[in-house]
Short mmCIF file of C-alpha atoms and ligand atoms in Angstrom, two decimals:
data_model
loop_
_atom_site.label_atom_id
_atom_site.label_comp_id
_atom_site.label_asym_id
_atom_site.label_seq_id
_atom_site.Cartn_x
_atom_site.Cartn_y
_atom_site.Cartn_z
CA MET A 1 -20.78 -7.58 8.48
CA LYS A 2 -19.97 -3.93 7.95
CA LEU A 3 -17.17 -2.48 5.87
CA LEU A 4 -14.66 -0.13 7.48
CA ASP A 5 -14.74 2.45 4.71
CA GLY A 6 -11.40 4.19 4.63
CA LYS A 7 -12.06 5.81 1.28
CA THR A 8 -14.99 7.87 2.49
CA LEU A 9 -13.37 8.76 5.80
CA SER A 10 -10.14 9.82 4.08
CA GLN A 11 -12.12 12.18 1.86
CA THR A 12 -13.72 13.79 4.94
CA ILE A 13 -10.26 14.20 6.49
CA GLU A 14 -8.88 15.69 3.31
CA SER A 15 -11.56 18.37 3.25
CA GLN A 16 -10.87 19.17 6.93
CA VAL A 17 -7.15 19.51 6.17
CA ALA A 18 -7.90 21.72 3.17
CA GLN A 19 -9.98 24.00 5.41
CA SER A 20 -7.14 24.18 7.97
CA VAL A 21 -4.66 24.98 5.23
CA LYS A 22 -6.76 27.95 4.16
CA ARG A 23 -6.98 29.18 7.77
CA LEU A 24 -3.23 28.80 8.33
CA LYS A 25 -2.52 30.73 5.18
CA GLN A 26 -4.92 33.55 6.15
CA GLU A 27 -3.48 33.78 9.68
CA THR A 28 0.24 33.34 8.99
CA GLY A 29 0.80 33.57 5.24
CA ARG A 30 2.36 30.08 5.35
CA VAL A 31 1.30 26.92 3.54
CA PRO A 32 2.39 23.44 4.67
CA GLY A 33 5.31 22.09 2.60
CA LEU A 34 6.24 18.42 2.03
CA ALA A 35 9.52 17.22 0.55
CA VAL A 36 9.64 13.64 -0.80
CA ILE A 37 12.84 11.78 -1.53
CA LEU A 38 12.36 9.12 -4.21
CA VAL A 39 15.36 6.96 -5.18
CA GLY A 40 15.40 4.65 -8.21
CA ASN A 41 12.53 3.56 -10.45
CA ASP A 42 10.63 1.01 -8.42
CA GLU A 43 7.09 1.11 -9.93
CA ALA A 44 5.18 0.77 -6.63
CA SER A 45 7.28 3.53 -5.00
CA GLN A 46 6.68 5.83 -7.98
CA ALA A 47 2.94 5.13 -7.80
CA TYR A 48 2.79 5.85 -4.04
CA VAL A 49 4.77 9.07 -4.44
CA GLY A 50 2.41 10.10 -7.26
CA MET A 51 -0.63 9.52 -5.06
CA LYS A 52 0.93 11.51 -2.19
CA LYS A 53 1.81 14.40 -4.50
CA ARG A 54 -1.73 14.56 -5.94
CA ALA A 55 -3.16 14.52 -2.38
CA CYS A 56 -0.87 17.40 -1.42
CA ASP A 57 -2.07 19.35 -4.44
CA ARG A 58 -5.76 18.71 -3.58
CA VAL A 59 -5.41 20.19 -0.05
CA GLY A 60 -3.27 23.16 -1.10
CA PHE A 61 0.18 22.08 0.23
CA TYR A 62 3.42 23.05 -1.39
CA SER A 63 5.26 19.83 -2.33
CA VAL A 64 8.54 18.96 -3.97
CA THR A 65 9.84 15.55 -5.04
CA HIS A 66 13.60 14.97 -5.16
CA GLU A 67 13.93 12.18 -7.68
CA MET A 68 17.33 10.44 -7.63
CA PRO A 69 18.81 7.55 -9.68
CA SER A 70 19.32 4.23 -7.93
CA SER A 71 23.10 4.76 -8.27
CA ILE A 72 23.00 7.87 -6.04
CA SER A 73 25.44 8.01 -3.19
CA GLN A 74 24.59 8.00 0.51
CA GLU A 75 26.26 11.40 0.82
CA ALA A 76 24.15 13.02 -1.90
CA ILE A 77 20.90 11.92 -0.18
CA GLU A 78 22.21 13.07 3.13
CA GLN A 79 23.01 16.51 1.69
CA THR A 80 19.44 16.76 0.38
CA ILE A 81 17.99 15.86 3.81
CA VAL A 82 20.17 18.47 5.53
CA MET A 83 19.01 21.07 3.00
CA MET A 84 15.37 20.18 3.59
CA ASN A 85 15.91 20.27 7.38
CA GLU A 86 17.10 23.85 7.00
CA ASN A 87 14.52 24.99 4.43
CA PRO A 88 11.77 27.03 6.21
CA ASN A 89 9.29 26.25 3.38
CA ILE A 90 9.48 22.55 4.19
CA ASP A 91 7.49 21.27 7.18
CA GLY A 92 7.68 17.52 6.45
CA ILE A 93 10.28 15.22 4.92
CA LEU A 94 9.36 11.80 3.58
CA ILE A 95 11.89 9.24 2.37
CA GLN A 96 10.06 6.78 0.18
CA LEU A 97 11.09 3.22 1.23
CA PRO A 98 12.54 0.77 0.34
CA LEU A 99 15.88 2.25 -0.72
CA PRO A 100 18.58 0.48 -2.79
CA SER A 101 20.72 -1.95 -0.76
CA HIS A 102 23.89 0.18 -0.82
CA ILE A 103 22.07 2.93 1.10
CA ASP A 104 22.06 3.05 4.90
CA THR A 105 18.35 3.68 5.51
CA THR A 106 18.63 3.91 9.31
CA ARG A 107 21.22 6.67 9.03
CA LEU A 108 18.96 8.66 6.69
CA LEU A 109 15.89 8.29 8.86
CA GLU A 110 17.96 9.49 11.85
CA LEU A 111 19.10 12.52 9.91
CA VAL A 112 15.55 13.87 9.36
CA ALA A 113 14.77 16.61 11.89
CA PRO A 114 12.31 15.06 14.39
CA SER A 115 10.03 18.13 13.96
CA LYS A 116 9.81 17.36 10.19
CA ASP A 117 9.56 13.59 10.63
CA VAL A 118 5.96 13.27 9.26
CA ASP A 119 6.41 9.53 8.68
CA GLY A 120 7.20 9.06 12.37
CA PHE A 121 10.25 6.81 11.72
CA HIS A 122 12.91 8.79 13.64
CA PRO A 123 13.89 7.04 16.92
CA PHE A 124 12.91 10.25 18.77
CA ASN A 125 9.30 9.89 17.62
CA VAL A 126 9.36 6.08 18.00
CA GLY A 127 10.39 6.65 21.62
CA ARG A 128 7.65 9.16 22.21
CA LEU A 129 5.08 6.79 20.81
CA SER A 130 6.22 3.94 23.00
CA THR A 131 5.99 6.17 26.07
CA ALA A 132 2.54 7.52 24.93
CA LEU A 133 3.82 11.10 24.47
CA ASP A 134 2.70 13.34 21.66
CA GLY A 135 4.86 13.22 18.53
CA PHE A 136 4.68 12.03 14.95
CA VAL A 137 3.12 8.62 14.55
CA PRO A 138 3.61 6.47 11.40
CA CYS A 139 0.78 7.09 8.93
CA THR A 140 -0.55 3.57 8.37
CA PRO A 141 -1.07 2.64 12.05
CA LEU A 142 -2.38 6.14 12.77
CA GLY A 143 -4.89 5.77 9.94
CA ILE A 144 -6.06 2.43 11.33
CA MET A 145 -6.69 3.97 14.75
CA GLU A 146 -8.75 6.81 13.17
CA LEU A 147 -10.77 4.26 11.24
CA LEU A 148 -11.47 2.17 14.42
CA THR A 149 -12.40 5.35 16.30
CA LYS A 150 -14.74 6.51 13.51
CA TYR A 151 -16.68 3.22 13.78
CA ASN A 152 -16.73 3.40 17.58
CA ILE A 153 -14.73 0.18 17.94
CA ASP A 154 -13.74 0.08 21.59
CA LEU A 155 -10.23 -1.18 22.23
CA CYS A 156 -9.96 -1.03 26.00
CA GLY A 157 -9.42 -4.52 27.39
CA LYS A 158 -9.94 -6.16 23.96
CA GLU A 159 -7.72 -8.99 22.62
CA CYS A 160 -5.88 -7.40 19.70
CA VAL A 161 -3.63 -9.61 17.57
CA VAL A 162 -1.22 -7.88 15.16
CA VAL A 163 0.23 -10.10 12.41
CA GLY A 164 3.48 -8.61 11.06
CA ALA A 165 6.04 -6.80 13.18
CA SER A 166 7.78 -4.30 10.87
CA ASN A 167 8.97 -0.92 12.12
CA ILE A 168 6.54 0.95 9.86
CA VAL A 169 3.37 -1.11 10.42
CA GLY A 170 3.18 -3.85 13.03
CA LYS A 171 5.34 -2.42 15.88
CA PRO A 172 3.91 1.13 15.95
CA LEU A 173 0.38 -0.28 15.55
CA ALA A 174 0.97 -2.55 18.57
CA ALA A 175 2.21 0.48 20.54
CA LEU A 176 -0.91 2.48 19.68
CA LEU A 177 -3.23 -0.40 20.63
CA LEU A 178 -1.36 -0.82 23.89
CA ASN A 179 -1.65 2.94 24.58
CA ALA A 180 -5.40 2.47 24.00
CA GLU A 181 -5.39 -0.18 26.77
CA ALA A 182 -5.93 -3.20 24.56
CA THR A 183 -4.26 -6.55 25.33
CA VAL A 184 -1.85 -6.92 22.49
CA THR A 185 -0.20 -9.92 20.87
CA ILE A 186 2.37 -9.36 18.10
CA THR A 187 3.04 -12.19 15.69
CA HIS A 188 5.55 -12.53 12.85
CA ILE A 189 7.25 -14.94 10.50
CA GLN A 190 8.84 -16.97 13.33
CA THR A 191 5.53 -17.33 15.29
CA GLN A 192 4.65 -20.97 15.88
CA ASP A 193 1.04 -21.85 15.14
CA LEU A 194 -0.20 -18.47 13.94
CA ALA A 195 -3.88 -19.58 13.98
CA SER A 196 -3.80 -20.36 17.72
CA HIS A 197 -3.21 -16.55 18.25
CA THR A 198 -5.46 -15.17 15.51
CA LYS A 199 -8.44 -17.28 16.65
CA ASN A 200 -8.40 -15.41 20.02
CA ALA A 201 -8.56 -11.96 18.47
CA ASP A 202 -11.48 -9.64 19.04
CA ILE A 203 -9.59 -7.34 16.67
CA LEU A 204 -7.24 -8.89 14.14
CA LEU A 205 -4.86 -6.59 12.27
CA VAL A 206 -2.79 -8.09 9.46
CA GLY A 207 0.12 -6.38 7.70
CA VAL A 208 2.38 -8.99 6.15
CA GLY A 209 2.33 -8.97 2.34
CA VAL A 210 1.19 -12.58 1.78
CA ILE A 211 -1.93 -13.09 -0.28
CA GLY A 212 -4.53 -15.19 1.50
CA LEU A 213 -2.51 -15.68 4.71
CA ILE A 214 -5.60 -15.40 6.88
CA SER A 215 -8.33 -17.90 6.08
CA GLU A 216 -11.75 -18.18 7.59
CA ASP A 217 -10.81 -20.93 10.11
CA MET A 218 -8.23 -18.53 11.67
CA VAL A 219 -10.82 -15.90 12.61
CA LYS A 220 -13.19 -15.82 15.58
CA ASP A 221 -16.91 -15.22 14.90
CA GLY A 222 -17.79 -11.56 15.19
CA ALA A 223 -14.15 -10.34 15.02
CA VAL A 224 -13.09 -6.97 13.64
CA VAL A 225 -10.54 -7.58 10.85
CA VAL A 226 -8.18 -4.92 9.55
CA ASP A 227 -6.33 -5.94 6.39
CA ILE A 228 -3.27 -3.82 5.84
CA GLY A 229 -1.66 -5.91 3.10
CA ILE A 230 -1.44 -4.56 -0.42
CA ASN A 231 -0.56 -7.23 -2.95
CA ARG A 232 -1.15 -7.72 -6.64
CA ASN A 233 -2.60 -11.12 -7.55
CA SER A 234 -1.91 -13.13 -10.71
CA GLU A 235 -4.72 -11.24 -12.48
CA GLY A 236 -3.11 -7.90 -11.61
CA LYS A 237 -5.84 -7.04 -9.05
CA LEU A 238 -5.02 -5.41 -5.72
CA VAL A 239 -5.76 -7.79 -2.82
CA GLY A 240 -4.95 -7.91 0.91
CA ASP A 241 -3.53 -10.59 3.20
CA VAL A 242 -7.00 -11.83 4.26
CA CYS A 243 -9.28 -14.09 2.16
CA PHE A 244 -12.00 -11.48 1.99
CA GLU A 245 -14.66 -13.77 0.43
CA SER A 246 -14.57 -16.43 3.11
CA VAL A 247 -13.57 -14.29 6.17
CA SER A 248 -15.93 -11.35 5.75
CA PRO A 249 -19.17 -13.26 6.52
CA LYS A 250 -17.71 -14.15 9.99
CA CYS A 251 -16.71 -10.56 10.89
CA SER A 252 -18.55 -7.76 12.57
CA TYR A 253 -16.39 -5.31 10.63
CA ILE A 254 -13.69 -5.70 7.95
CA THR A 255 -11.62 -3.35 5.76
CA PRO A 256 -11.84 -3.81 2.01
CA VAL A 257 -8.68 -3.84 -0.11
CA PRO A 258 -8.51 -1.44 -1.86
CA GLY A 259 -10.51 1.28 -0.07
CA GLY A 260 -9.67 0.49 3.55
CA VAL A 261 -6.33 1.24 5.13
CA GLY A 262 -4.60 2.56 1.95
CA PRO A 263 -6.45 5.85 1.59
CA MET A 264 -6.22 6.43 5.40
CA THR A 265 -2.42 6.23 5.16
CA ILE A 266 -2.35 9.13 2.69
CA ALA A 267 -4.86 11.14 4.75
CA MET A 268 -2.63 10.72 7.82
CA LEU A 269 0.44 11.98 5.88
CA LEU A 270 -1.58 15.13 5.14
CA LYS A 271 -2.61 15.45 8.81
CA ASN A 272 0.94 14.95 10.07
CA THR A 273 2.31 17.50 7.61
CA LEU A 274 -0.39 20.02 8.61
CA LYS A 275 0.47 19.38 12.27
CA ALA A 276 4.17 20.02 11.59
CA ALA A 277 3.31 23.25 9.74
CA GLN A 278 1.12 24.42 12.60
CA ILE A 279 3.88 23.78 15.13
CA HIS A 280 6.46 25.56 12.92
CA ALA A 281 4.11 28.53 12.47
CA GLN A 282 3.66 28.76 16.25
CA GLU A 283 7.42 28.63 16.81
CA ALA A 284 7.99 31.38 14.22
CA LYS A 285 5.69 33.80 16.09
P1 NAD B 301 7.73 -6.07 5.90
O1 NAD B 301 8.15 -7.03 4.91
O2 NAD B 301 8.66 -5.03 6.36
O3 NAD B 301 7.23 -6.84 7.19
C1 NAD B 301 6.40 -7.98 7.07
C2 NAD B 301 6.15 -8.57 8.45
O4 NAD B 301 5.30 -9.68 8.27
C3 NAD B 301 7.42 -9.04 9.19
O5 NAD B 301 7.34 -8.70 10.52
C4 NAD B 301 7.37 -10.57 9.01
O6 NAD B 301 7.96 -11.25 10.12
C5 NAD B 301 5.87 -10.83 8.96
N1 NAD B 301 5.56 -12.03 8.21
C6 NAD B 301 5.99 -12.40 6.95
N2 NAD B 301 5.46 -13.58 6.61
C7 NAD B 301 4.69 -13.98 7.63
C8 NAD B 301 3.89 -15.11 7.86
N3 NAD B 301 3.80 -16.10 6.95
N4 NAD B 301 3.20 -15.21 9.01
C9 NAD B 301 3.30 -14.20 9.97
N5 NAD B 301 4.05 -13.11 9.80
C10 NAD B 301 4.73 -13.00 8.65
O7 NAD B 301 6.42 -5.42 5.29
P2 NAD B 301 5.63 -4.05 5.66
O8 NAD B 301 6.34 -2.92 5.05
O9 NAD B 301 5.30 -4.04 7.14
O10 NAD B 301 4.30 -4.26 4.84
C11 NAD B 301 3.45 -5.34 5.13
C12 NAD B 301 2.23 -5.28 4.14
O11 NAD B 301 1.52 -4.10 4.42
C13 NAD B 301 2.64 -5.26 2.67
O12 NAD B 301 1.62 -5.94 1.92
C14 NAD B 301 2.59 -3.80 2.34
O13 NAD B 301 2.33 -3.54 0.95
C15 NAD B 301 1.43 -3.33 3.24
N6 NAD B 301 1.45 -1.95 3.56
C16 NAD B 301 0.28 -1.28 3.37
C17 NAD B 301 0.18 0.05 3.69
C18 NAD B 301 -1.16 0.73 3.49
O14 NAD B 301 -1.18 1.95 3.39
N7 NAD B 301 -2.22 -0.04 3.43
C19 NAD B 301 1.29 0.71 4.19
C20 NAD B 301 2.45 0.03 4.42
C21 NAD B 301 2.53 -1.33 4.10
#
């Protein structure tokens, strides 16, 4: 069994991004800019935004966080997004999810300019992904694809089973795997007999948010297992959705939690923001 080491790969990507930022600055005088919208005081959201901000600082991006109370109105968030859409110093806009229940999240995501949609959640970019056209791809699935590529894990013709079908993880991941010519099964909470699907997987990718959902009897010998889940157990430790102890001896490759998919997600946010900045710089010429 080998670990798919997202921590090390993300550090390599960060230094490549930092180099590109220097070059962009020398050639155009511009630095990539990321605006983050953070609503309320959810601890996990604050921690994620903090990690993203520190990563931006490390690679030399300009970044700004718009912190808003959970009582904020839909209108006020919309005004901020419109301002960021028009601000030439901002290349990427990220709305940290989830938002309070009185906020219409879909409406906000649709308001972000597709050229600044570094999270890849706007229907324009979702459509481009599902038709295999270039665009912005959600960071977590994109990071998983980079990790699989780095370890030369061939996807063409392989049985890939995705557990979890959210708009931010499972669905875009399935689209990327399909674009890579894998045979893709998507499973979710209503799936009958989950194990009958997971046992067929050459590559099993799990993003659900349920500790220990995948046990050793649900995994084929020699499978590649990608654990996307981030959960805190009763001892306060970060764990995934896969029982690492019992599943890992059966795998050819497996991601650790933490240190697998998580750091790749942040690295992809940096890559997407750099890509947006490069496109904007080109357009400004
Ligand atoms: P979500 O709640 O939006 O979606 C969960 C999905 O899992 C749904 O499609 C649901 O149908 C499915 N599901 C729930 N219970 C199931 C079960 N018992 N069997 C099969 N399917 C089931 O969650 P999300 O935002 O997609 O996040 C999923 C997990 O991934 C969470 O643990 C989250 O913290 C983690 N996550 C990690 C990263 C990262 O960078 N590593 C990024 C995003 C999300």
